[in-house]
PDB file of C-alpha atoms in Angstrom:
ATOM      1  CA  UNK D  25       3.521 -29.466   4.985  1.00 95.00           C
ATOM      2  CA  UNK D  26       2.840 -27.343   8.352  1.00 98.00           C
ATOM      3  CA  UNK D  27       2.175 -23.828   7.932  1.00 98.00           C
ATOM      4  CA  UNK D  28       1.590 -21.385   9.557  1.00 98.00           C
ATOM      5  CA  UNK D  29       0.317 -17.307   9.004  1.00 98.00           C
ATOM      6  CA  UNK D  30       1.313 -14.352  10.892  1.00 97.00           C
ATOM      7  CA  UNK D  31      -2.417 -12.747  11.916  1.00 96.00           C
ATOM      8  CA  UNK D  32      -4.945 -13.428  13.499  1.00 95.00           C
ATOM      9  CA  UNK D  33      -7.752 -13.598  10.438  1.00 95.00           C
ATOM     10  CA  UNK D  34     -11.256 -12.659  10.725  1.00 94.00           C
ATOM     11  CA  UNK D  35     -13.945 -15.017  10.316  1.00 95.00           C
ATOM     12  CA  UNK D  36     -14.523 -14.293   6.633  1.00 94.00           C
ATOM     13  CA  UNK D  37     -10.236 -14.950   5.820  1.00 95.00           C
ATOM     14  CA  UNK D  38     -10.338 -18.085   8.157  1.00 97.00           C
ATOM     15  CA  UNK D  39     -13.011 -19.256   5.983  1.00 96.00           C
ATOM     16  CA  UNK D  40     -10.956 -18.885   3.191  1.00 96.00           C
ATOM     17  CA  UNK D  41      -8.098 -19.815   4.604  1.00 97.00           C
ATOM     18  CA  UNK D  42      -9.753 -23.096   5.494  1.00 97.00           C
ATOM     19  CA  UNK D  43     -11.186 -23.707   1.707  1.00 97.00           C
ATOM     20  CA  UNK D  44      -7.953 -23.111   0.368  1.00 97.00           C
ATOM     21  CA  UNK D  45      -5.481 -25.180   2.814  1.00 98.00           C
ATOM     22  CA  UNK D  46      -8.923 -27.395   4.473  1.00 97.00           C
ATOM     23  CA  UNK D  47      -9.647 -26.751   8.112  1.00 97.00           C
ATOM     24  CA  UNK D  48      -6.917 -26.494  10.677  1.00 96.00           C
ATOM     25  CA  UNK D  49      -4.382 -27.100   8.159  1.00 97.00           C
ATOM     26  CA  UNK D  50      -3.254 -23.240   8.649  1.00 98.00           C
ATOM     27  CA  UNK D  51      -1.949 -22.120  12.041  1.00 97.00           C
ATOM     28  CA  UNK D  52      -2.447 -18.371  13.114  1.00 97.00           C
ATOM     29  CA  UNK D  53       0.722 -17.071  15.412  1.00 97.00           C
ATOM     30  CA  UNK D  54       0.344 -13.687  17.030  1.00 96.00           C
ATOM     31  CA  UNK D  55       1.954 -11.005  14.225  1.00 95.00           C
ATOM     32  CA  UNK D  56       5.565 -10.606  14.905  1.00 93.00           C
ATOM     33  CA  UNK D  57       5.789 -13.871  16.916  1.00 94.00           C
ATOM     34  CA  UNK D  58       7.901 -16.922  15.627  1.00 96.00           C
ATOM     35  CA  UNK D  59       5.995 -19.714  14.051  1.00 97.00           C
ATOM     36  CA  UNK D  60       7.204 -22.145  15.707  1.00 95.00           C
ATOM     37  CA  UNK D  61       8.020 -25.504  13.114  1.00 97.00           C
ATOM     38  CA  UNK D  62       6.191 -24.543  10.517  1.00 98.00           C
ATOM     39  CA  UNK D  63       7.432 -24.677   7.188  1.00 98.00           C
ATOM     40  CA  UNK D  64       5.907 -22.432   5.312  1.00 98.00           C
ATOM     41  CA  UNK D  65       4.843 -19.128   7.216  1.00 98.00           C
ATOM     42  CA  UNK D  66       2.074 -16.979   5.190  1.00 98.00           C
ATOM     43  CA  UNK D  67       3.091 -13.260   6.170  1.00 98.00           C
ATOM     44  CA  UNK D  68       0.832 -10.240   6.338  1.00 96.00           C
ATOM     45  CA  UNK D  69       2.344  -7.425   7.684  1.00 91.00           C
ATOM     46  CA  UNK D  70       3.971  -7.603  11.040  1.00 92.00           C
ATOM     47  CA  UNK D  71       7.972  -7.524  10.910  1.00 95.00           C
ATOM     48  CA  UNK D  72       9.060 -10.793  10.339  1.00 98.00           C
ATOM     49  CA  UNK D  73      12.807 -10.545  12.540  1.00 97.00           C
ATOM     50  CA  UNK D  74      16.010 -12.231  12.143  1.00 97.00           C
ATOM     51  CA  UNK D  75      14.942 -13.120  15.863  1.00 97.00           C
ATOM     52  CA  UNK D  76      11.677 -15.358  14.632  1.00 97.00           C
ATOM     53  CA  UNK D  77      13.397 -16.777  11.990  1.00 98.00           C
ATOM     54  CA  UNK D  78      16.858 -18.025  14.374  1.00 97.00           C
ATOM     55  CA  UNK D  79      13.587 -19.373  16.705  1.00 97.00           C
ATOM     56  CA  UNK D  80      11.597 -21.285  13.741  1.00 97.00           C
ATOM     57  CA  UNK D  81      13.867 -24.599  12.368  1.00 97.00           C
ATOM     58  CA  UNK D  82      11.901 -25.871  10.049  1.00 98.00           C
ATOM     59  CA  UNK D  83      10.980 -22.764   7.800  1.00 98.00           C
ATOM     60  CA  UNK D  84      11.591 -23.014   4.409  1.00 98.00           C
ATOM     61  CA  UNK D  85       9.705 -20.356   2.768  1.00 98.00           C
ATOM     62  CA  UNK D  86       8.321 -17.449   3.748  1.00 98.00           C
ATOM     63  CA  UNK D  87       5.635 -16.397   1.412  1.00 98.00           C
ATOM     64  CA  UNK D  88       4.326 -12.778   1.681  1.00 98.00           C
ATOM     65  CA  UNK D  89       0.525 -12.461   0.712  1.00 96.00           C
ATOM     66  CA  UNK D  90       1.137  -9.075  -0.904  1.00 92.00           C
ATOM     67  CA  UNK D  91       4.039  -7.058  -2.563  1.00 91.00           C
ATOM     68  CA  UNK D  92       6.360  -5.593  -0.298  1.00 90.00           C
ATOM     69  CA  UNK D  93       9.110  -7.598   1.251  1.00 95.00           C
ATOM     70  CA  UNK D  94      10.683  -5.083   3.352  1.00 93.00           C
ATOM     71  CA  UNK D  95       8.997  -6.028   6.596  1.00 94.00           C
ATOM     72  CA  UNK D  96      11.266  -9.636   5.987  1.00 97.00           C
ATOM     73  CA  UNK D  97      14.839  -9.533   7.477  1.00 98.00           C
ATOM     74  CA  UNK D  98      15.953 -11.023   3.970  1.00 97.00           C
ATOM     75  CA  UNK D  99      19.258 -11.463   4.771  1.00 97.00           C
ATOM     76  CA  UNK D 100      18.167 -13.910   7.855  1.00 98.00           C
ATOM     77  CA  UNK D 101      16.077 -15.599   5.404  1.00 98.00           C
ATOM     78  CA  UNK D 102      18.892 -15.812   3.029  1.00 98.00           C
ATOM     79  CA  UNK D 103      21.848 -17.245   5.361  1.00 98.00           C
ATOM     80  CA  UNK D 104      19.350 -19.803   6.705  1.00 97.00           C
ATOM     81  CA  UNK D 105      18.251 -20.940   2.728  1.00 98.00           C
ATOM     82  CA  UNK D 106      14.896 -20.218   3.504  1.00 98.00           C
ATOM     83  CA  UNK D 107      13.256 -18.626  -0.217  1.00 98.00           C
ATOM     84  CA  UNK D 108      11.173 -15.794  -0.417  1.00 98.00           C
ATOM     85  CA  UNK D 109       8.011 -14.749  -2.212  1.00 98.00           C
ATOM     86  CA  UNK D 110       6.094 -12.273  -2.928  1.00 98.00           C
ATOM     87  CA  UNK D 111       3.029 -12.097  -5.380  1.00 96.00           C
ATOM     88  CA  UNK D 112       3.314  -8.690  -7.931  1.00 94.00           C
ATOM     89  CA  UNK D 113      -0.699  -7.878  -9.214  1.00 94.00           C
ATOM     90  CA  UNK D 114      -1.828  -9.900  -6.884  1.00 95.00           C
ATOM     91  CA  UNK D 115      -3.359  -6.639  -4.767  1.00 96.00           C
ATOM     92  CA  UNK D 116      -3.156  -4.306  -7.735  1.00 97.00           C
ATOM     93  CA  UNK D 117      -6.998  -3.898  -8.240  1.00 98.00           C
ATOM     94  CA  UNK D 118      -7.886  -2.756  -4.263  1.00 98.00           C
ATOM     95  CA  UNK D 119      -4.733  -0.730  -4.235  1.00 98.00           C
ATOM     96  CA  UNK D 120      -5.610   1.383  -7.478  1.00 98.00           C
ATOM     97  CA  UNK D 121      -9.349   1.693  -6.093  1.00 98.00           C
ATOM     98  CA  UNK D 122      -8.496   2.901  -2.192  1.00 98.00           C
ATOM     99  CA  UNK D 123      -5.857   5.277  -3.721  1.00 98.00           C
ATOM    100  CA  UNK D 124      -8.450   7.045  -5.755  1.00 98.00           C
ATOM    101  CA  UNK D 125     -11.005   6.389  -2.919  1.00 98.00           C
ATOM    102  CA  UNK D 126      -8.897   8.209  -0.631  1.00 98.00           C
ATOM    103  CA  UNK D 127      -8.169  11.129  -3.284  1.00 98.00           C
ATOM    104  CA  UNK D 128     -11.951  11.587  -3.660  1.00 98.00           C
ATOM    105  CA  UNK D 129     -12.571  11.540   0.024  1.00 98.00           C
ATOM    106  CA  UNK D 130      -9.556  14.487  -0.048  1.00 98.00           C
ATOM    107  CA  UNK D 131     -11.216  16.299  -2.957  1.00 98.00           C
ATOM    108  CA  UNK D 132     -14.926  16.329  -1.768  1.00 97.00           C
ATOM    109  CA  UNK D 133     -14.065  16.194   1.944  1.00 97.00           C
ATOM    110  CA  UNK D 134     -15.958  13.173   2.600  1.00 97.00           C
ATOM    111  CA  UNK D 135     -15.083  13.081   6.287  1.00 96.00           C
ATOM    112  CA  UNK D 136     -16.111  16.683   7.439  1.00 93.00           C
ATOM    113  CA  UNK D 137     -19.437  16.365   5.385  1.00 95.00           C
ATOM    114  CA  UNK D 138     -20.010  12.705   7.055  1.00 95.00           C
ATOM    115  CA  UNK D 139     -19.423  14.167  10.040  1.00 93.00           C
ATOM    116  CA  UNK D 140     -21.341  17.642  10.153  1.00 91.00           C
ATOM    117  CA  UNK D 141     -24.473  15.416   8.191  1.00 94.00           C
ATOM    118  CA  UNK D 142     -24.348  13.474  11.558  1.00 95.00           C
ATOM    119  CA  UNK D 143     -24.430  16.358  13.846  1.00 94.00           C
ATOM    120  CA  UNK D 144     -27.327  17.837  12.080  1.00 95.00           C
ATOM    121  CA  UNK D 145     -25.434  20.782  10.086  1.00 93.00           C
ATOM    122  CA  UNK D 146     -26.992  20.647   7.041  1.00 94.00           C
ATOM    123  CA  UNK D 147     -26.044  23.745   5.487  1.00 92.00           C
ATOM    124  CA  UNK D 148     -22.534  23.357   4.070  1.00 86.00           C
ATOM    125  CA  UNK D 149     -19.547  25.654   6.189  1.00 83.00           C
ATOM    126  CA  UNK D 150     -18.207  27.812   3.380  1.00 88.00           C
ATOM    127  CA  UNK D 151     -14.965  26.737   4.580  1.00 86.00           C
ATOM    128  CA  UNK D 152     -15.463  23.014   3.548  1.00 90.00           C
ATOM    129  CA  UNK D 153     -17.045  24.194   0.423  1.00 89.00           C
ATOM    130  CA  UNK D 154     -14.317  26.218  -0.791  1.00 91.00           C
ATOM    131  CA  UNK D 155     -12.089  23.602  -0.718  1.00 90.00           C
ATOM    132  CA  UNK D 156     -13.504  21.405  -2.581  1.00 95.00           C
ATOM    133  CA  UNK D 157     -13.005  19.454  -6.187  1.00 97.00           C
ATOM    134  CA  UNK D 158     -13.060  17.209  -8.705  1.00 98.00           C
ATOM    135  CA  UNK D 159     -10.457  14.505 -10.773  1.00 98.00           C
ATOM    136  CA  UNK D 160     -11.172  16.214 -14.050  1.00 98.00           C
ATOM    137  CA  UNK D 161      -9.050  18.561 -15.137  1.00 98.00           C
ATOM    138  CA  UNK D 162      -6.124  17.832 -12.988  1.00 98.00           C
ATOM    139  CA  UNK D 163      -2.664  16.886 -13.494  1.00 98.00           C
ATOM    140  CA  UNK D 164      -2.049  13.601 -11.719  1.00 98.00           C
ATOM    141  CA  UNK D 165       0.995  12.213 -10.651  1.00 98.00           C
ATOM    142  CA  UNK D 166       2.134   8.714  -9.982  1.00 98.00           C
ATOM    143  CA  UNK D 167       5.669   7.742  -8.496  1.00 98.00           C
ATOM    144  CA  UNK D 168       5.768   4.143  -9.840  1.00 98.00           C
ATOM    145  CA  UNK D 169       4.323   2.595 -12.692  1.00 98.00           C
ATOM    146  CA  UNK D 170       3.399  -1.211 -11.756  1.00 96.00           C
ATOM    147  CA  UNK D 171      -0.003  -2.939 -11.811  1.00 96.00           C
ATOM    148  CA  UNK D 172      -1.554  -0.673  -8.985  1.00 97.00           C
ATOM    149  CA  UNK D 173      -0.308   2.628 -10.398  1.00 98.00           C
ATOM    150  CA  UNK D 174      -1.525   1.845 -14.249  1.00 98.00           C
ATOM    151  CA  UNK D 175      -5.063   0.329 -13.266  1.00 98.00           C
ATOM    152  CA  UNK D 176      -5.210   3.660 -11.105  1.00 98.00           C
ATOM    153  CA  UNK D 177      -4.286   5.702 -14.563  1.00 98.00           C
ATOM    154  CA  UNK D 178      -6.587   4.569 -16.601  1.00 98.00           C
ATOM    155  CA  UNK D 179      -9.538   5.038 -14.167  1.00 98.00           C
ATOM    156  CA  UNK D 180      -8.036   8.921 -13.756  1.00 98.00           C
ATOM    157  CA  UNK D 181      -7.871   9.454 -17.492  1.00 98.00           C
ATOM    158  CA  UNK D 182     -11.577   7.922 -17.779  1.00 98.00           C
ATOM    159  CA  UNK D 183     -12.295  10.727 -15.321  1.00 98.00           C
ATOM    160  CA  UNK D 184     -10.767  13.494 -17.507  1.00 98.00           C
ATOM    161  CA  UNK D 185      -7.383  13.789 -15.432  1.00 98.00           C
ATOM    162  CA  UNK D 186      -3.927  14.365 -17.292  1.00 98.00           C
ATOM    163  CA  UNK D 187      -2.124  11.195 -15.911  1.00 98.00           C
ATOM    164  CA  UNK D 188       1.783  11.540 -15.766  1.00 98.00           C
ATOM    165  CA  UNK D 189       4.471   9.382 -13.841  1.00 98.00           C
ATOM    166  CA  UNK D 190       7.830   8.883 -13.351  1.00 98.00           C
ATOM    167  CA  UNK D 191       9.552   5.329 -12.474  1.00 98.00           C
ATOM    168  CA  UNK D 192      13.422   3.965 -12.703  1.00 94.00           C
ATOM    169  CA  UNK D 193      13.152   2.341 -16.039  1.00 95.00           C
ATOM    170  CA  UNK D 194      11.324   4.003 -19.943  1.00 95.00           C
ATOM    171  CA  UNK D 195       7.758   2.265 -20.090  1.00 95.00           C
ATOM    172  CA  UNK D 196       7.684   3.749 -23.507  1.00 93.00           C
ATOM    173  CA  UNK D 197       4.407   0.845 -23.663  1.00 95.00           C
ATOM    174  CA  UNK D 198       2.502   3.401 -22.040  1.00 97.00           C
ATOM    175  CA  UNK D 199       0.235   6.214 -23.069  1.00 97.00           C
ATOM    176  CA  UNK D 200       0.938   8.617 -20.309  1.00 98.00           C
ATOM    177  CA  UNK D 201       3.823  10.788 -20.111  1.00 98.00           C
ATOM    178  CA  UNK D 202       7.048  10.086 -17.961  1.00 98.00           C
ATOM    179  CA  UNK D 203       8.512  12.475 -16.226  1.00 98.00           C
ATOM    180  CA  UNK D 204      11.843  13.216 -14.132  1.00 98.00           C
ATOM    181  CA  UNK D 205      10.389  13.178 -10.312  1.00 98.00           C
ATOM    182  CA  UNK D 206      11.452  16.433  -9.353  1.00 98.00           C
ATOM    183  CA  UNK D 207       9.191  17.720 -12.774  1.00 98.00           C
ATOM    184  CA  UNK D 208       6.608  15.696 -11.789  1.00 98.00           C
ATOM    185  CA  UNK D 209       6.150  17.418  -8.144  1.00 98.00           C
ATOM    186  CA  UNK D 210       6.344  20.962  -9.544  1.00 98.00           C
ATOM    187  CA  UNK D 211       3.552  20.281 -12.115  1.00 98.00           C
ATOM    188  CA  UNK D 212       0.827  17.717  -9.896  1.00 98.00           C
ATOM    189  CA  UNK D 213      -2.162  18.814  -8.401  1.00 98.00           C
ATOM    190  CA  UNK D 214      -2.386  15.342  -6.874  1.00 98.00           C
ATOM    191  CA  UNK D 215       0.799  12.743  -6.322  1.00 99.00           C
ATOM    192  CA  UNK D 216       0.389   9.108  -5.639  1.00 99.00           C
ATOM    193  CA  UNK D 217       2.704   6.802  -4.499  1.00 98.00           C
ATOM    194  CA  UNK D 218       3.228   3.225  -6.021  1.00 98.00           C
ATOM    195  CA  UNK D 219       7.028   2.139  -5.776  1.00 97.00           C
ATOM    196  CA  UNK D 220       8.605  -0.255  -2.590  1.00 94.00           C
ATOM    197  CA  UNK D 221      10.598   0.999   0.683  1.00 94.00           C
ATOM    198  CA  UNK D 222      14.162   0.426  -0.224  1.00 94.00           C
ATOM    199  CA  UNK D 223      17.089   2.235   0.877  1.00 94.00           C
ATOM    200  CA  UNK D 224      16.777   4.504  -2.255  1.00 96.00           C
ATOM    201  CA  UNK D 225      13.674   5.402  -2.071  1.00 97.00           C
ATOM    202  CA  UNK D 226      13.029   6.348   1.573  1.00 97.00           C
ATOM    203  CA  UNK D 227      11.921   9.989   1.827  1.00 98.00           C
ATOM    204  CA  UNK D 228      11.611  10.396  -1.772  1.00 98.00           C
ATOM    205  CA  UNK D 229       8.935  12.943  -1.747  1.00 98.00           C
ATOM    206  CA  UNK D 230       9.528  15.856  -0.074  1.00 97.00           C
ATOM    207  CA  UNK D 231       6.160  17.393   0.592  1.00 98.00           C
ATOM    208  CA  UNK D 232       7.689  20.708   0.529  1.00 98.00           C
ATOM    209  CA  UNK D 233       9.153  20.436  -2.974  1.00 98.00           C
ATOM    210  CA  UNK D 234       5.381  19.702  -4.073  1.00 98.00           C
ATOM    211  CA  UNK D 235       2.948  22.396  -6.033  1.00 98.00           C
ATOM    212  CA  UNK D 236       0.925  24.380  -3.744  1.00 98.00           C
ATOM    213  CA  UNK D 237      -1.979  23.078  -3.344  1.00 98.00           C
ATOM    214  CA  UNK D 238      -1.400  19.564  -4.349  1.00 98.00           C
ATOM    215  CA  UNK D 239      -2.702  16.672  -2.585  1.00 98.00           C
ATOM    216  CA  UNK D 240      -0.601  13.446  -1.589  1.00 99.00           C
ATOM    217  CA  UNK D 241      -1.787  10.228  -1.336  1.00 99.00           C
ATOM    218  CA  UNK D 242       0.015   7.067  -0.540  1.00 98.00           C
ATOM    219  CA  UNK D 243      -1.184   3.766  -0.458  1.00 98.00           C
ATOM    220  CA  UNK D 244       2.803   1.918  -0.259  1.00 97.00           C
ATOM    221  CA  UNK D 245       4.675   2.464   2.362  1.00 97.00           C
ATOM    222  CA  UNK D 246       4.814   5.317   5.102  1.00 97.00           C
ATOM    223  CA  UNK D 247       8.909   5.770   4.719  1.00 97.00           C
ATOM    224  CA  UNK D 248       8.761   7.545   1.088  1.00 98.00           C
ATOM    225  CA  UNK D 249       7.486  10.642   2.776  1.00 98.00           C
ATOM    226  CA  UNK D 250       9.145  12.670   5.429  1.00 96.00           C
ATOM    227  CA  UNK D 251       6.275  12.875   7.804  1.00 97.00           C
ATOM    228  CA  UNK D 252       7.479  15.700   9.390  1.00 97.00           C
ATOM    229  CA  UNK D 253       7.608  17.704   6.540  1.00 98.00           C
ATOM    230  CA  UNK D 254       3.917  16.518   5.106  1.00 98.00           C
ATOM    231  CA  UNK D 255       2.674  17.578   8.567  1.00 98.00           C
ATOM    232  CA  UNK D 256       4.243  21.455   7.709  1.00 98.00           C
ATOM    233  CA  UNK D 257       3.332  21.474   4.793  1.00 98.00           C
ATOM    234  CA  UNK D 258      -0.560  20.242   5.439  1.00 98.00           C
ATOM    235  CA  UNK D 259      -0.660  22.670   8.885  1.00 98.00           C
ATOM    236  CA  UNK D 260       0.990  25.874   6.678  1.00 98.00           C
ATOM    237  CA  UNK D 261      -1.397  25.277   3.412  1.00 97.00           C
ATOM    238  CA  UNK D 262       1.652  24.705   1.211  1.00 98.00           C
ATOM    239  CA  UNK D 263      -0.774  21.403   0.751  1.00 98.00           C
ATOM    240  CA  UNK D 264      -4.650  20.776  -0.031  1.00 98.00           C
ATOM    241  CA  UNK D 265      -4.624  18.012   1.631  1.00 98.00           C
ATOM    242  CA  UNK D 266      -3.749  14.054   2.043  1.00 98.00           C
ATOM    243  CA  UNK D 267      -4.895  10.649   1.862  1.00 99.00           C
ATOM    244  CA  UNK D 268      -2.626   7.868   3.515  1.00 98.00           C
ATOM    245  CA  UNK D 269      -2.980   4.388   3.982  1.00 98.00           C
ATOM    246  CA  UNK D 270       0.597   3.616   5.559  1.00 98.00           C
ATOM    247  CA  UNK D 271       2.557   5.418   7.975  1.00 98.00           C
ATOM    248  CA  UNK D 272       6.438   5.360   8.583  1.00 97.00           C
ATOM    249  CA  UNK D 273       5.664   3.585  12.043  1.00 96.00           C
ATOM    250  CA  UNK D 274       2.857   1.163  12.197  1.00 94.00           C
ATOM    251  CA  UNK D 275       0.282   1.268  14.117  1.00 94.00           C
ATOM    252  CA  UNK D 276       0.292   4.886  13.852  1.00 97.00           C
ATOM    253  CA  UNK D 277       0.789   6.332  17.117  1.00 97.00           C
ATOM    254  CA  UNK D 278      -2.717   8.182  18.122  1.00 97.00           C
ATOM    255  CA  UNK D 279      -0.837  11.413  18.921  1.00 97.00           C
ATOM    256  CA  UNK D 280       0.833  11.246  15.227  1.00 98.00           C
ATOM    257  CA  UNK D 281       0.163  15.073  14.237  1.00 98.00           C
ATOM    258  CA  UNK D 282      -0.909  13.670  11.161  1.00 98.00           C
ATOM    259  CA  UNK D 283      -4.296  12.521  13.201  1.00 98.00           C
ATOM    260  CA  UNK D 284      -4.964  16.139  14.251  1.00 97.00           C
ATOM    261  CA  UNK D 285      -5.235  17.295  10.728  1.00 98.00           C
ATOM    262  CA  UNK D 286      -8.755  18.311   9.453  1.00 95.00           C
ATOM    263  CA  UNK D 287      -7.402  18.555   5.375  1.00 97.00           C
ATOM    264  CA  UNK D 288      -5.790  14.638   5.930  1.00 98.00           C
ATOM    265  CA  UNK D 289      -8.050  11.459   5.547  1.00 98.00           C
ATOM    266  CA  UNK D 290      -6.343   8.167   6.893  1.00 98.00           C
ATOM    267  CA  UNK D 291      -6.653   4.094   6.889  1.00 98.00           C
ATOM    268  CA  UNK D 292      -5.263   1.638   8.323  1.00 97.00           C
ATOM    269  CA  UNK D 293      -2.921   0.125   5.774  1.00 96.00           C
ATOM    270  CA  UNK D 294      -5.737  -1.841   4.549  1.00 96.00           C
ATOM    271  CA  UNK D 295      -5.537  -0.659   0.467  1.00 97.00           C
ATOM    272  CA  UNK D 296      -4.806  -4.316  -0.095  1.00 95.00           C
ATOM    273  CA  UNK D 297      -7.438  -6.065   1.954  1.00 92.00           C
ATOM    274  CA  UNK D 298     -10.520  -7.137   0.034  1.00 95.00           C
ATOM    275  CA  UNK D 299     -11.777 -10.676   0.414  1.00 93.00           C
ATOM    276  CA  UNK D 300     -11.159 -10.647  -3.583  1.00 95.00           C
ATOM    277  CA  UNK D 301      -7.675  -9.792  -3.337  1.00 95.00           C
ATOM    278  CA  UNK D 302      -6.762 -12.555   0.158  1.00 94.00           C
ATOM    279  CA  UNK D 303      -8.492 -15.161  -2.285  1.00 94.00           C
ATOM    280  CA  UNK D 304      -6.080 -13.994  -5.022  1.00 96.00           C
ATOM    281  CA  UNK D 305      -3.613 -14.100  -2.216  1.00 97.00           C
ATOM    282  CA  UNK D 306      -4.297 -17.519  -0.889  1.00 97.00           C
ATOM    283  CA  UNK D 307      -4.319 -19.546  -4.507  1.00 97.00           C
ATOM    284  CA  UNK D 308      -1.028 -18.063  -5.299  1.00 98.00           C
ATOM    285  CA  UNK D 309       0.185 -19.369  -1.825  1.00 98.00           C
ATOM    286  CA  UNK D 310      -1.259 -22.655  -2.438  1.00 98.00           C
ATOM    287  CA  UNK D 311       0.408 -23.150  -5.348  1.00 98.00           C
ATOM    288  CA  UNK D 312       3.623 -22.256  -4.569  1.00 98.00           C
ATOM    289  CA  UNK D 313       3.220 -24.690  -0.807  1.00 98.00           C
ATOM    290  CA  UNK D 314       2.493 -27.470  -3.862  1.00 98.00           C
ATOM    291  CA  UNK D 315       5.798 -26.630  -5.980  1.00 98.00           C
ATOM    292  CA  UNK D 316       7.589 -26.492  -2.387  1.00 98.00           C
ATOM    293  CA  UNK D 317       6.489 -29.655  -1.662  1.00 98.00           C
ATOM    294  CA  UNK D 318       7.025 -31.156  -5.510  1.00 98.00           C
ATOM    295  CA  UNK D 319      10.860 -29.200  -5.524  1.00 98.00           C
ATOM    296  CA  UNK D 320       9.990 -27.231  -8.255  1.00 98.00           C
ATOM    297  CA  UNK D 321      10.597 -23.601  -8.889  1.00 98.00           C
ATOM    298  CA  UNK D 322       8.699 -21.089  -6.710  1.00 98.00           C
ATOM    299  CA  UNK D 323       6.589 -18.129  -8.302  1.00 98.00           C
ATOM    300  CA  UNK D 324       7.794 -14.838  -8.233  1.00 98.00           C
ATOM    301  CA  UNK D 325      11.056 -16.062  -5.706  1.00 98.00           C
ATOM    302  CA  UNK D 326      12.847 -12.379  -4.043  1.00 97.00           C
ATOM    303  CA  UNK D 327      15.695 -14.879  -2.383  1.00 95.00           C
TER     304      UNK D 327
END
């Protein structure tokens, strides 16, 4: 079987890459490129087109090491037969932990003391220290409840938060309550985001619509915000603050105002990447590359 994976990996993935598959058995194709006859391609995160997929004959199965599909032209995929995969949990534990790393990094403005520690200010500016807080006692919000968003709850209640969410279907299994989304935003100190980009849910949250005050974080995709209207809202105060991991366009464009904001604490959609969670990644892929080549059913098949 030849595969192939969309990335370039660092020397600690290749590694694992090369346990997993054995050593050369994997090959990497500049992100967004076609993978030439490989099989199987192991996407990332670059767009895979309806362009790479007309210029790569052999694929037949594009397995995503993640969640979100909507960086796959599925309907390519689906008028050439070529299946699609995706692996739900399989990130859930680094997702739930950078969302609430990035809401504590918001809370106790991690980056401005980091950064007037290193320029010598020791004393505090009252500024910085009037805006600061803790998880207890807060009313948190989460727009989704899958794996990520209910590992992420329990943590929060464990810290003395009020957890509440709102998602499409009842979860009436859960402990926390569910509310309609446009409750949710008027009573949150702090909303996360945990659902997929689809047509229906692009520019779900309106910043504006939040409670003053609130903090947004986002660790799924950039498109469920109006960026615009986060940047008002952060630059007027309506606000606290933000912590994103994704942006709408990716790579963020350096000039983004969202970079120029002191009360706004950023990644580089990298919530999902621990070397736990691409090992996770890789013996799900493995397994479904074996039922590929045995013709049986594929795990957790999208088309």
């Amino acid at each position: 079987m030849r595969l192939a994976i969309d990335t370039i990996p660092s020397a600690g993935f290749q590694a694992e890459i090369d346990a997993v598959f054995g050593a050369g058995a994997v090959l990497a194709v500049q992100p967004g490129s076609p993978p030439g006859d490989a099989e199987v391609l192991l996407h990332v995160l670059a767009p895979v087109s309806a362009e790479a997929i007309a210029a790569a004959p052999s694929l037949r199965l594009i397995q995503k090491l993640g969640v979100g599909v909507n960086t796959i032209a599925l309907e390519a995929a689906k008028a050439r037969g070529i299946a699609v995969c995706n692996m739900p949990g399989v990130n859930a534990q680094a997702v739930a932990e950078c969302a609430l790393t990035l809401l504590l990094a918001v809370l106790r403005r991690t980056v401005a003391l980091d950064a007037a520690t290193r320029a010598g200010q020791w004393a505090v500016p009252s500024d910085v220290l009037d805006n600061m807080g803790e998880v207890s006692g807060r009313t948190i919000g989460l727009i989704g409840m899958g794996n990520s968003a209910a590992r992420l709850a329990r943590a929060l209640e464990a810290l003395g938060a009020e957890v509440v969410f709102t998602a499409r279907s009842s979860h009436a299994d859960k402990p926390w309550r569910q509310l309609p989304l446009a409750e949710l935003l008027a009573v949150a100190d702090v909303v996360s985001l945990h659902v997929p980009l689809t047509d229906e849910t692009a520019n779900l949250v309106d910043p504006l619509a939040m409670k003053r005050g609130a903090v947004l974080i986002n660790v799924a995709r950039g498109g469920l915000v109006d960026e615009a209207r986060l940047a008002d809202a952060l630059r007027s105060g309506h606000l606290r603050g933000a912590g994103l991991d994704v942006f709408a366009t990716e790579p963020v464009d350096p000039a983004d105002p969202l970079l120029t904001l002191a009360n706004v604490v950023v990644s580089p959609h990298v919530a999902w990447q621990t070397p736990e969670t691409l090992a996770r990644s890789l013996a799900t892929a493995a397994e479904n590359v074996r039922r590929l080549t045995a013709g049986e059913p594929l795990l957790n098949q999208v088309i």
